[in-house]
Tab-separated table of C-alpha atoms in Angstrom:
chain	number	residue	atom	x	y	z
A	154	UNK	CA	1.034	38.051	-14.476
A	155	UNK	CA	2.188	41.090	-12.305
A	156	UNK	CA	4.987	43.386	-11.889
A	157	UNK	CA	7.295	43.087	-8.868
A	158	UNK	CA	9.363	46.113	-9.464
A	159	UNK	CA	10.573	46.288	-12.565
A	160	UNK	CA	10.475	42.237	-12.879
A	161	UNK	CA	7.820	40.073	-14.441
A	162	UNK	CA	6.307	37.592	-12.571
A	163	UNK	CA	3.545	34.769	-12.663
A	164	UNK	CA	1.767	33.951	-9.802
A	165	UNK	CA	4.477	34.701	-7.104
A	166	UNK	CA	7.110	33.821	-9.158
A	167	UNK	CA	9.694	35.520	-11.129
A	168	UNK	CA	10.343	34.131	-14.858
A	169	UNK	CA	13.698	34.529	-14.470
A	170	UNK	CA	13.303	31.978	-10.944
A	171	UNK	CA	11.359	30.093	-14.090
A	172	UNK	CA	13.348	30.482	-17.076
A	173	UNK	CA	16.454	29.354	-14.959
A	174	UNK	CA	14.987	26.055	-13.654
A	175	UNK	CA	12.909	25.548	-17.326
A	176	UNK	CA	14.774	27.123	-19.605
A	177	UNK	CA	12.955	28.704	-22.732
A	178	UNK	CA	11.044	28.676	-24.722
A	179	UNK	CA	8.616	27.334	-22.170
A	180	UNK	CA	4.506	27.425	-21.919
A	181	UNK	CA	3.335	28.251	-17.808
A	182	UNK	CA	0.111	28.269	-16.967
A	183	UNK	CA	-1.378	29.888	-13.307
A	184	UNK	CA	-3.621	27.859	-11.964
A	185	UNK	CA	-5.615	30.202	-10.075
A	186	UNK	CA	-5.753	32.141	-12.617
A	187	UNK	CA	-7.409	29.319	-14.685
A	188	UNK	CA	-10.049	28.236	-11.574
A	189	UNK	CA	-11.156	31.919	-10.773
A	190	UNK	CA	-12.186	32.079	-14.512
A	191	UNK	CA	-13.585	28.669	-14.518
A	192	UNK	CA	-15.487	29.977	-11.524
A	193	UNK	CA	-16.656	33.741	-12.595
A	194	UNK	CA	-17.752	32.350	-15.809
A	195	UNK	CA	-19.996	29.136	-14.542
A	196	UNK	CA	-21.520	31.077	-11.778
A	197	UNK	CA	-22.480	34.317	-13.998
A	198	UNK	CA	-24.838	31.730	-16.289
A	199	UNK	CA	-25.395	29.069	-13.396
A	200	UNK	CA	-26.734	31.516	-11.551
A	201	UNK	CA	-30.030	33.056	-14.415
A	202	UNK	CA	-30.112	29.095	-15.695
A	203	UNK	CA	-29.469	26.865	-12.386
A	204	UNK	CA	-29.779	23.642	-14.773
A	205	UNK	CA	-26.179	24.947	-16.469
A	206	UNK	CA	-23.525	22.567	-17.407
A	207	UNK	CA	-19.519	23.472	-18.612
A	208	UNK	CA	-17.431	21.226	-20.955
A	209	UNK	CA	-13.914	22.450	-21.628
A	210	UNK	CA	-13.187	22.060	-25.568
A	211	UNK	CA	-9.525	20.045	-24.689
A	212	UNK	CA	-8.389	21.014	-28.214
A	213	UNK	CA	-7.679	24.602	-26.821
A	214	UNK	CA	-5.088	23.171	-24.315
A	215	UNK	CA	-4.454	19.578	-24.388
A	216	UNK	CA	-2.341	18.776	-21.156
A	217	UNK	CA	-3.549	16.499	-18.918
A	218	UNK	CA	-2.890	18.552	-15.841
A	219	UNK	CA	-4.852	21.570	-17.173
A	220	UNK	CA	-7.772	19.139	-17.947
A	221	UNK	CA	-7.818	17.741	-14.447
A	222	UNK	CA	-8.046	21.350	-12.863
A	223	UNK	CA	-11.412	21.783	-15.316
A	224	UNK	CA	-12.529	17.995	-13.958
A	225	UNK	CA	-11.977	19.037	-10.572
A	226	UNK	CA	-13.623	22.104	-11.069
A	227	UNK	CA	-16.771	20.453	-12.301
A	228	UNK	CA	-16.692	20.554	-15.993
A	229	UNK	CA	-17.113	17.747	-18.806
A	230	UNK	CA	-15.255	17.588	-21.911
A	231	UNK	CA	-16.143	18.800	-25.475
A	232	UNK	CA	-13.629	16.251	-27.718
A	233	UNK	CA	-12.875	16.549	-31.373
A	234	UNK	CA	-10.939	13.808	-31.836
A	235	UNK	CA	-11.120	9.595	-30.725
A	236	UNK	CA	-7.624	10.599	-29.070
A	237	UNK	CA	-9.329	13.540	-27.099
A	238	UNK	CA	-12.280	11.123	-25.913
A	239	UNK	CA	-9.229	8.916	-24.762
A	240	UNK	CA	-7.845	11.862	-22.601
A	241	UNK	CA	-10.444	13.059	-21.101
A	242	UNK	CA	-10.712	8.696	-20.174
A	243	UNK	CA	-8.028	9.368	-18.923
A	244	UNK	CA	-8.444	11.745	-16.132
A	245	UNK	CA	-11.648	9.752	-14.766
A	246	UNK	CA	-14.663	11.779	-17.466
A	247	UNK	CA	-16.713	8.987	-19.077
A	248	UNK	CA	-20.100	8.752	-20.637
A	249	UNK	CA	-22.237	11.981	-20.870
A	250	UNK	CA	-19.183	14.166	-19.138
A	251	UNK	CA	-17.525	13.839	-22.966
A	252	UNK	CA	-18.965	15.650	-26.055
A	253	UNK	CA	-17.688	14.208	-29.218
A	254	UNK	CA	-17.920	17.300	-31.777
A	255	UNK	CA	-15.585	15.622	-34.506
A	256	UNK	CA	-16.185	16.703	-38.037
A	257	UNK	CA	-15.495	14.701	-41.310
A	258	UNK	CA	-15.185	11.498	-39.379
A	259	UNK	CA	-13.505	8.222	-40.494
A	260	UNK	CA	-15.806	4.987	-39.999
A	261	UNK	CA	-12.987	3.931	-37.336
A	262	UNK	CA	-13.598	7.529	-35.564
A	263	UNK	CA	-17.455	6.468	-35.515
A	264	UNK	CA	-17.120	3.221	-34.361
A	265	UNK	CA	-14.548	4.230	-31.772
A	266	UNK	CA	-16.719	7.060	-30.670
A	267	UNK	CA	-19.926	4.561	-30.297
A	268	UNK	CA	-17.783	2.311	-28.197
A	269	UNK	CA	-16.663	4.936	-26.099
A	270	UNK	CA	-20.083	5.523	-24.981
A	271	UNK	CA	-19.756	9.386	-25.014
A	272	UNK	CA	-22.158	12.054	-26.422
A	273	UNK	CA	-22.297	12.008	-29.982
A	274	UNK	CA	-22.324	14.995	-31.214
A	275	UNK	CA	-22.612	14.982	-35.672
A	276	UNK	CA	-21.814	17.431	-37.572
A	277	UNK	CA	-23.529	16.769	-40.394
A	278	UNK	CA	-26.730	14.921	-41.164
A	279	UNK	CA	-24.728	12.723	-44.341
A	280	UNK	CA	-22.492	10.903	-41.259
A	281	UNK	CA	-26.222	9.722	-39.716
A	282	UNK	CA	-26.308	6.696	-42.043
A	283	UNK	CA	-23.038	5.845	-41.610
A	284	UNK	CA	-23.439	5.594	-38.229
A	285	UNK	CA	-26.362	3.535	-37.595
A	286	UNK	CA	-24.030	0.828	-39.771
A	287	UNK	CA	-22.097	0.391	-36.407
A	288	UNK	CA	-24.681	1.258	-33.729
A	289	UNK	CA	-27.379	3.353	-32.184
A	290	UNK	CA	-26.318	6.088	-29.606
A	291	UNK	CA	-28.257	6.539	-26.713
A	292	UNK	CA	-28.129	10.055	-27.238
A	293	UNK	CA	-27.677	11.870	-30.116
A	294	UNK	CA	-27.316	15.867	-30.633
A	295	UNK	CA	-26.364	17.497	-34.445
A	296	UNK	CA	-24.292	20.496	-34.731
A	297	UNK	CA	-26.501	23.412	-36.149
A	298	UNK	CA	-24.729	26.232	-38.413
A	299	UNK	CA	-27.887	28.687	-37.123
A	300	UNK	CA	-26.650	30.783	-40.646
A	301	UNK	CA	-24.529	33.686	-38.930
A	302	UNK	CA	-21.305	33.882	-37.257
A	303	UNK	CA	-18.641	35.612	-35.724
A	304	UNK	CA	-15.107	36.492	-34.737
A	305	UNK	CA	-12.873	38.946	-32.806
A	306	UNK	CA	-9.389	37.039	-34.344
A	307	UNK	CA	-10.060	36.533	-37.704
A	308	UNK	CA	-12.712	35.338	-40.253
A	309	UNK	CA	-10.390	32.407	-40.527
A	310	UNK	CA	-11.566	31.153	-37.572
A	311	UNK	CA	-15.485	32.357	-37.559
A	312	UNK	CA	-16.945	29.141	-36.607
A	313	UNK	CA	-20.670	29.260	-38.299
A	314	UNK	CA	-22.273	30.743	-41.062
A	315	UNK	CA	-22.068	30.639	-44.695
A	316	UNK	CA	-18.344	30.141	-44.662
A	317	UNK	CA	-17.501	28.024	-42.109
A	318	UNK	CA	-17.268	24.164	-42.641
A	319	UNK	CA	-18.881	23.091	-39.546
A	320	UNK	CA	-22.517	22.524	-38.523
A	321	UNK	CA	-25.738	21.228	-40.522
A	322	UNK	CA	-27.264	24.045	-43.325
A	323	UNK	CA	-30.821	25.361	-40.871
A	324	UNK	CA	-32.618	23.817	-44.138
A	325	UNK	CA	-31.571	20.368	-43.173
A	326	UNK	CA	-31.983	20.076	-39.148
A	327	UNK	CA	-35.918	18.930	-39.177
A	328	UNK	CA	-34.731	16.021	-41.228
A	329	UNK	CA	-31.371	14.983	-39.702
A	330	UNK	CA	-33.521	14.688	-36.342
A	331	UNK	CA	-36.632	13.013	-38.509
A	332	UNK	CA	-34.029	10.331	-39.609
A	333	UNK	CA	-32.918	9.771	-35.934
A	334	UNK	CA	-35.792	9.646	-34.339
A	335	UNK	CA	-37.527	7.288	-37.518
A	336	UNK	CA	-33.858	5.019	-36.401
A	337	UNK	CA	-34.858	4.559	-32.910
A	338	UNK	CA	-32.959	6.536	-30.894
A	339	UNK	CA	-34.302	8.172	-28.255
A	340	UNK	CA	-32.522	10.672	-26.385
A	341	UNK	CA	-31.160	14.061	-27.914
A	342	UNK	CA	-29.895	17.720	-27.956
A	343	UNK	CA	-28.752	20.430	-30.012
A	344	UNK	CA	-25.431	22.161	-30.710
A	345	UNK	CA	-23.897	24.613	-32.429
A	346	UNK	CA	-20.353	26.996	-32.548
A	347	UNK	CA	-21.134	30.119	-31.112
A	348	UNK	CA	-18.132	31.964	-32.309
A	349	UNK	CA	-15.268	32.772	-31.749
A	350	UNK	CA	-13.381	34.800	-29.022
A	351	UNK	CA	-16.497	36.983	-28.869
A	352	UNK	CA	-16.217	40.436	-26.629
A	353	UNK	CA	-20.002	41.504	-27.535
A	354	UNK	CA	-22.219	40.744	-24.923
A	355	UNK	CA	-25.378	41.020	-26.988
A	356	UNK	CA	-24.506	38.635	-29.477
A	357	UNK	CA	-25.087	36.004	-27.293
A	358	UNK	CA	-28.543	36.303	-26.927
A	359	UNK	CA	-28.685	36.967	-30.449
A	360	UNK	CA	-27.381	33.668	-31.653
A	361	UNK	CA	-29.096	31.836	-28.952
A	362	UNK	CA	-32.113	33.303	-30.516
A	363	UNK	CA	-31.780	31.867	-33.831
A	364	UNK	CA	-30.414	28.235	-32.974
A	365	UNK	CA	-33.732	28.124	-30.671
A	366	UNK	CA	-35.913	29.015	-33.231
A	367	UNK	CA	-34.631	26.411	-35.327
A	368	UNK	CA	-34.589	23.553	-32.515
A	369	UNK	CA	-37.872	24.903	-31.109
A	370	UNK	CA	-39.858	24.178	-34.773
A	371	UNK	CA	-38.139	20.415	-34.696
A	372	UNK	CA	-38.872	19.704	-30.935
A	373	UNK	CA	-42.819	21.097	-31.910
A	374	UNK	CA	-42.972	19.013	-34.970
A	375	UNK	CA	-41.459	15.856	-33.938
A	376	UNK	CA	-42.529	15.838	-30.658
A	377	UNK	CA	-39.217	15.545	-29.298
A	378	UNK	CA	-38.125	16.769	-25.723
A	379	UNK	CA	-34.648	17.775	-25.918
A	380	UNK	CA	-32.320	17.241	-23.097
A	381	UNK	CA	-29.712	20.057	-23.984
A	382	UNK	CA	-28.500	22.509	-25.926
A	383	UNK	CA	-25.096	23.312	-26.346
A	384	UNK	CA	-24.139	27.055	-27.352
A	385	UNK	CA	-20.414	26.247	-28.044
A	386	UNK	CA	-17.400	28.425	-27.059
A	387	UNK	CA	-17.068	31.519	-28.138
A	388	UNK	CA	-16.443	33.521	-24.642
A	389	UNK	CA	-14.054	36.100	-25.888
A	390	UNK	CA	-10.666	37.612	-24.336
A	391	UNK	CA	-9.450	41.274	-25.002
A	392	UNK	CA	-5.743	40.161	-26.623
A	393	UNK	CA	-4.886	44.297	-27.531
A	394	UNK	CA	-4.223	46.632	-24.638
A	395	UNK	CA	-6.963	48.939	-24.131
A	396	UNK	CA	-9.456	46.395	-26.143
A	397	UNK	CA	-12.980	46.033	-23.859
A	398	UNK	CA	-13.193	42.777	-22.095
A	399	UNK	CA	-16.485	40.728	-22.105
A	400	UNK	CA	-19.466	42.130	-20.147
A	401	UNK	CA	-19.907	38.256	-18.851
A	402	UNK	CA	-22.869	39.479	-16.305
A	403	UNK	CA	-24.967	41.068	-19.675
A	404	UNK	CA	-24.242	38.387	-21.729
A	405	UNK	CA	-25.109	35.574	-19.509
A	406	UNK	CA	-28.087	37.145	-18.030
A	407	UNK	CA	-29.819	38.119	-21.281
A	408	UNK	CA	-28.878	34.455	-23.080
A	409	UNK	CA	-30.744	33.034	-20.576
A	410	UNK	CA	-33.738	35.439	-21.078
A	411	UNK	CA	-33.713	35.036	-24.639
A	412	UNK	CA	-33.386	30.941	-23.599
A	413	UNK	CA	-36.502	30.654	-21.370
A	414	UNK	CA	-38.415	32.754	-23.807
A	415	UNK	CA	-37.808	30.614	-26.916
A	416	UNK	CA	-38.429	27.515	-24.927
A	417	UNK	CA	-41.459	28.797	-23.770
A	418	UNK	CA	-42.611	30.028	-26.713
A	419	UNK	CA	-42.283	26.842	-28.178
A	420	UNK	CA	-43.835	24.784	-25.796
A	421	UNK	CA	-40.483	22.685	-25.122
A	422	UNK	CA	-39.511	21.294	-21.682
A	423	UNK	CA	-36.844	23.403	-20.182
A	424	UNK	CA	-33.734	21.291	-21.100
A	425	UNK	CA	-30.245	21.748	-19.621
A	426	UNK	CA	-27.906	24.680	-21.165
A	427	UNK	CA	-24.352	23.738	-22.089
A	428	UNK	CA	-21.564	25.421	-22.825
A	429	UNK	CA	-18.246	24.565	-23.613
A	430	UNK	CA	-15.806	27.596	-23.387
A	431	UNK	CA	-11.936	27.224	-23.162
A	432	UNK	CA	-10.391	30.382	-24.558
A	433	UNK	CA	-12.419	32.036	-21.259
A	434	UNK	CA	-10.546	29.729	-18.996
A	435	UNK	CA	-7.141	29.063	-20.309
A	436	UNK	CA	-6.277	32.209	-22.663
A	437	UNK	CA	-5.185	34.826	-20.253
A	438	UNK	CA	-3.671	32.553	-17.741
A	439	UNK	CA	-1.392	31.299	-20.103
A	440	UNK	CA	2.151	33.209	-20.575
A	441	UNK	CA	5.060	32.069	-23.446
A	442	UNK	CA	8.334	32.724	-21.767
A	443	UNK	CA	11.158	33.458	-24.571
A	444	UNK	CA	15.109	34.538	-25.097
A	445	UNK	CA	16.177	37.183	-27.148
A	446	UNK	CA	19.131	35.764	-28.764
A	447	UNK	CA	20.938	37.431	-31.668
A	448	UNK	CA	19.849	41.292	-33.038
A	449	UNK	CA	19.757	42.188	-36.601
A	450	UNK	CA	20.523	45.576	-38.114
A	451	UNK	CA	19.253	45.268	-41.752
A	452	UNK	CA	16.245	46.832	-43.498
A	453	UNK	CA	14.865	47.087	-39.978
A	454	UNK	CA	16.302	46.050	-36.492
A	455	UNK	CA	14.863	42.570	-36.168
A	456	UNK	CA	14.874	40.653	-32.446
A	457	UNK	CA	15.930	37.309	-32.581
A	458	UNK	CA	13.941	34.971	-30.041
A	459	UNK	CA	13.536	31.336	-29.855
A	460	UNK	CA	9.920	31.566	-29.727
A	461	UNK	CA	9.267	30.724	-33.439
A	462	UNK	CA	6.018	29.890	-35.011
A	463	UNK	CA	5.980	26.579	-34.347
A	464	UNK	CA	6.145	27.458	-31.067
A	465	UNK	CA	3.355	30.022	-31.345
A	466	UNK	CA	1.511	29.154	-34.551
A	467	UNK	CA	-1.510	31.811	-34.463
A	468	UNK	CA	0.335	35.116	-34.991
A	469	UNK	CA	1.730	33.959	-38.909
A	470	UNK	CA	-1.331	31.693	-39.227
A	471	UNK	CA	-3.713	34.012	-39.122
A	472	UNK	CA	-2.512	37.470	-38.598
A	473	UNK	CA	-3.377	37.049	-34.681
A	474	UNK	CA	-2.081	39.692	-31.780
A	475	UNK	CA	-0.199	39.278	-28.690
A	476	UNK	CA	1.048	41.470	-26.436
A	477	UNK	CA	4.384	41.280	-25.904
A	478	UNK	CA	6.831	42.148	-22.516
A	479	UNK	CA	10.202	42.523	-21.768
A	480	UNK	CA	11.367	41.838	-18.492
A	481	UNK	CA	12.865	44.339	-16.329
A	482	UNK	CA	12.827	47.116	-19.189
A	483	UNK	CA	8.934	48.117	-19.788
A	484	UNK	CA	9.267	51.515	-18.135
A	485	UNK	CA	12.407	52.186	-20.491
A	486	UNK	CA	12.090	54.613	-23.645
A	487	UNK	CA	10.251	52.949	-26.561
A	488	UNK	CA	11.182	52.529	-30.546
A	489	UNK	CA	9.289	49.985	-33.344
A	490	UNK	CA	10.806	47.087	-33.596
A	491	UNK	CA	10.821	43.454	-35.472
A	492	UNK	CA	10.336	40.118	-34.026
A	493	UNK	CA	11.247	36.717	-35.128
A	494	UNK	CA	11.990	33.252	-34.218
A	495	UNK	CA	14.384	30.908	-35.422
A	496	UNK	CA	12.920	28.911	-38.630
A	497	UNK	CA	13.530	29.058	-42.416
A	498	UNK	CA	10.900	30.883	-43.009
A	499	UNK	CA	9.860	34.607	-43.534
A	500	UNK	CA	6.454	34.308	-41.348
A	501	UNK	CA	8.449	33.623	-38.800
A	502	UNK	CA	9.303	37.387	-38.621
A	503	UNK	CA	5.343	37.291	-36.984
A	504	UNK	CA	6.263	40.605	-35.430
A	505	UNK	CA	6.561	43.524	-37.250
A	506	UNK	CA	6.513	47.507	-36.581
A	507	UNK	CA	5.480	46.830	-33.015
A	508	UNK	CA	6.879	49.226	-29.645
A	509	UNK	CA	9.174	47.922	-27.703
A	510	UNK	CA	11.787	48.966	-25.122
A	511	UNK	CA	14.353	50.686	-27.731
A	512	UNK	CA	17.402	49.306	-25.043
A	513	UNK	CA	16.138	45.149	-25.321
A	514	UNK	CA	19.603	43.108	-25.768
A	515	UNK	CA	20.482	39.554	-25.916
A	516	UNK	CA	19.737	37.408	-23.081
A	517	UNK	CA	16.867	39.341	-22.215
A	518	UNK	CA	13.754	37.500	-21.224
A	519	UNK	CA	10.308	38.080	-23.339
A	520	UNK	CA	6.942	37.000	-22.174
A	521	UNK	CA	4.340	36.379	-24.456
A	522	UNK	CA	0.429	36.981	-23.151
A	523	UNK	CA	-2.458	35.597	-23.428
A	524	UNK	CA	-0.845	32.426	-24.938
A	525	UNK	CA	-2.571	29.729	-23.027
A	526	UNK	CA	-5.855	28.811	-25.634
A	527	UNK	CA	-4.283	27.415	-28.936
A	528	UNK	CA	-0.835	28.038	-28.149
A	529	UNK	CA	0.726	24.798	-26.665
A	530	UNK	CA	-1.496	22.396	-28.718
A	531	UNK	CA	-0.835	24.202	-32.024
A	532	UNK	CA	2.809	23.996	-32.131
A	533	UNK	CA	4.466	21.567	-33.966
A	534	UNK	CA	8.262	20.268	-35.104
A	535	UNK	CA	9.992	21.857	-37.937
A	536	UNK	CA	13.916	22.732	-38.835
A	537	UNK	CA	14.628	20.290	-36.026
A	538	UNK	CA	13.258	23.192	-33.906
A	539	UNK	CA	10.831	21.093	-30.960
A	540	UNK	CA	8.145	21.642	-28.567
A	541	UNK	CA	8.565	23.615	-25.782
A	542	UNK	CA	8.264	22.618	-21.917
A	543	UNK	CA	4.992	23.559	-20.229
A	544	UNK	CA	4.917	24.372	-16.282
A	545	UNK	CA	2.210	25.044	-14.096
A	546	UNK	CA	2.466	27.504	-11.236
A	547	UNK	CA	0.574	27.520	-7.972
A	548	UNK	CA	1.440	30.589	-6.041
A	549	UNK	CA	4.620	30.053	-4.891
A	550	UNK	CA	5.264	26.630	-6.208
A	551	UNK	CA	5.810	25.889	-9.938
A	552	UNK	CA	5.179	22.080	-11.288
A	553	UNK	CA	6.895	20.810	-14.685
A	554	UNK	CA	3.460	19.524	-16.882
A	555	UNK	CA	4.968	18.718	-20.270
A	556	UNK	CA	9.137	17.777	-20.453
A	557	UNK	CA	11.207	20.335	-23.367
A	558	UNK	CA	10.851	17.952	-26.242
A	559	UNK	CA	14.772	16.486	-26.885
A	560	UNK	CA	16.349	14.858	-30.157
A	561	UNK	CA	15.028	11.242	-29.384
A	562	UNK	CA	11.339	12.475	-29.796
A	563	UNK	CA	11.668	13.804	-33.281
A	564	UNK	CA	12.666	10.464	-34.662
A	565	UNK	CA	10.982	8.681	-32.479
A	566	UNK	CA	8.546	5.779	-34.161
A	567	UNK	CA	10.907	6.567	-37.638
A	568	UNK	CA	12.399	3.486	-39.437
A	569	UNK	CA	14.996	3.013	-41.764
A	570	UNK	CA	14.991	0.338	-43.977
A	571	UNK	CA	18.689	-2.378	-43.518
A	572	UNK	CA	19.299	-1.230	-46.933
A	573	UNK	CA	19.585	2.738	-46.613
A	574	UNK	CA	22.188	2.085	-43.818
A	575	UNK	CA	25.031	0.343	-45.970
């Protein structure tokens, strides 16, 4: 995003130019924005660990066209669901490009990740049994809670420790990997989640430390060479003005020291690092174009938008920030002002007390940063409000990725039985 003037702009063009052709409320995305960070971030880890491989967790931003640009770019995909395995199918990533890191899973969601042929990737050493019922993997990695976690937006979403509900208790990994290996398979790594939107460079290396020490006693005992480990996500984004952004250089550069060291020190074969960022790549590339359409004067002046939170769930889910602009009035004088979309609901006002320009009026244009990680793919219908377009832009060209959802797609695949019609 960038200032022409007094006008907002992304990549080259104006969101009014975009508003006009899209309408609002409408998701856009800037593709170079998306490949430099793709780029800075691979090449600051590729280059202290040259055997350094990038999956791109697709729940973060589901559309295919966003997923391509991470294919092209050279990264796999980190999948959470069967229907995520099928996406990622379907922009040409197959076998050992696809991490499935599902949790909970169905016996159809094991037997339809088995067929798939992917990377398994268990979260817990109870699904083990349940899986060998339909198959062996040729590769098999478990998801390790290494005990501590963290997270910049929220302990709703810290990803590991004693909290969280994902990854196997440290107590449990030698024999998840002893039942594996007793079951024949053969081939394996190690996972875990990192965190989440983490800004601290040294906590990196700090995890990293204490997932290796965990994998390095299995790989001694059992004798087992491990092909990867996976460090997660957890590549953090400043979201508040003024908030430090992430030191990539230290982080990457001392992860990989603490790596080597912990692999040597354990006498393990140097196996490939993974990583599978998102929020890095997408996050601040992504911009939530909205219209300010009615103004209240009550207890508080409240702006009226139809950017709701089922268009943006994460502000009234869990207390998240965004920064919000208006366009064509950010040098005007300031006052604290309310924000709210257009649902039956009072966390819908998921603004409150924040500065804004003191003149904004209806019809005015709002964009919404940092909005491209968990924005789109968290949405959802309700009050017969529906999803919102999403638009890719190139420079000077803009694309239309995702049509405004219309009327016919919220009862779509509904029925109504002959008799409720008389």
């Amino acid at each position: 995003m960038k200032f022409i003037g007094d006008q907002i702009a992304i990549g080259n063009i104006p969101v009014t130019e975009l508003a006009a052709e899209y309408g609002t409320p409408t998701y856009v995305y800037d593709e170079q924005k998306i490949r430099a960070n793709y780029r800075r971030a691979y090449q600051a880890f590729a280059k202290h660990y040259p055997d350094f491989k990038m999956f791109y967790a697709v729940k973060c931003c589901n559309n295919p066209a966003i997923v391509n640009i991470m294919r092209q770019e050279g990264a796999g995909a980190d999948c959470a669901s069967v229907n995520e395995i099928l996406l990622a199918k379907s922009v040409g990533l197959s076998g050992e490009n696809v991490m499935f890191s599902g949790n909970f899973l169905s016996d159809s969601d094991i037997r339809q990740g088995l067929e798939s042929g992917v990377i398994f990737n268990l979260d817990d050493i109870s699904i083990l049994p349940r899986l060998l019922k339909f198959g062996t993997p040729e590769m098999l990695s478990f998801r390790v809670n290494p005990g501590y976690g963290k997270s910049n937006v929220g302990e709703y979403v810290t990803n590991a420790g004693p909290g969280a509900k994902f990854g196997i208790h440290p107590d449990q990994v030698m024999d998840a990997y002893r039942m594996a290996k007793a079951a024949g398979i053969k081939r394996f790594g190690a996972h875990m989640m990192t965190g989440s939107c983490i800004t601290d460079a040294d906590y990196f290396p700090f995890v990293t430390g204490l997932l290796m020490d965990i994998i390095g006693k299995v790989a001694k005992e059992l004798q087992i060479d491990f092909e990867f480990i996976d460090l997660g996500g957890g590549l953090g984004i400043p979201y508040k003005p003024g908030e430090p952004a992430l030191d990539l250089e230290k982080a990457a550069e001392k992860t990989a020291e603490v790596f080597r060291k912990k692999t040597a020190e354990y006498g393990m074969k140097p196996p490939q690092l993974k990583m599978e960022p998102a929020r890095f790549f997408v996050g601040n590339a992504g911009y939530l174009i909205g219209t300010v359409h009615s103004i209240k004067d009550s207890y508080s002046r409240i702006i009226g938008t139809d950017i709701g939170m089922n268009v943006l769930a994460r502000p009234a889910m869990y207390g998240s920030y965004h920064h919000i602009y208006v366009n064509g009035k950010e040098s005007h004088p300031r006052t604290k002002l309310g924000l709210c979309g257009q649902l039956c609901e009072n966390t819908d006002f998921w603004v409150k007390e924040r500065d804004l320009p003191a003149d904004i009026a209806e019809g005015d244009l709002i964009v919404v940063e940092n909005a491209g990680a968990y924005g789109f793919g968290m949405s959802y219908q309700y009050n017969g409000r529906l999803r919102a377009a999403e638009v890719l832009v190139n420079g000077d060209k803009s694309m239309l990725i995702r049509d405004r959802e219309q009327f016919e797609d919220m009862i779509r695949h509904t029925h109504v039985p002959e008799y409720l019609k008389k």
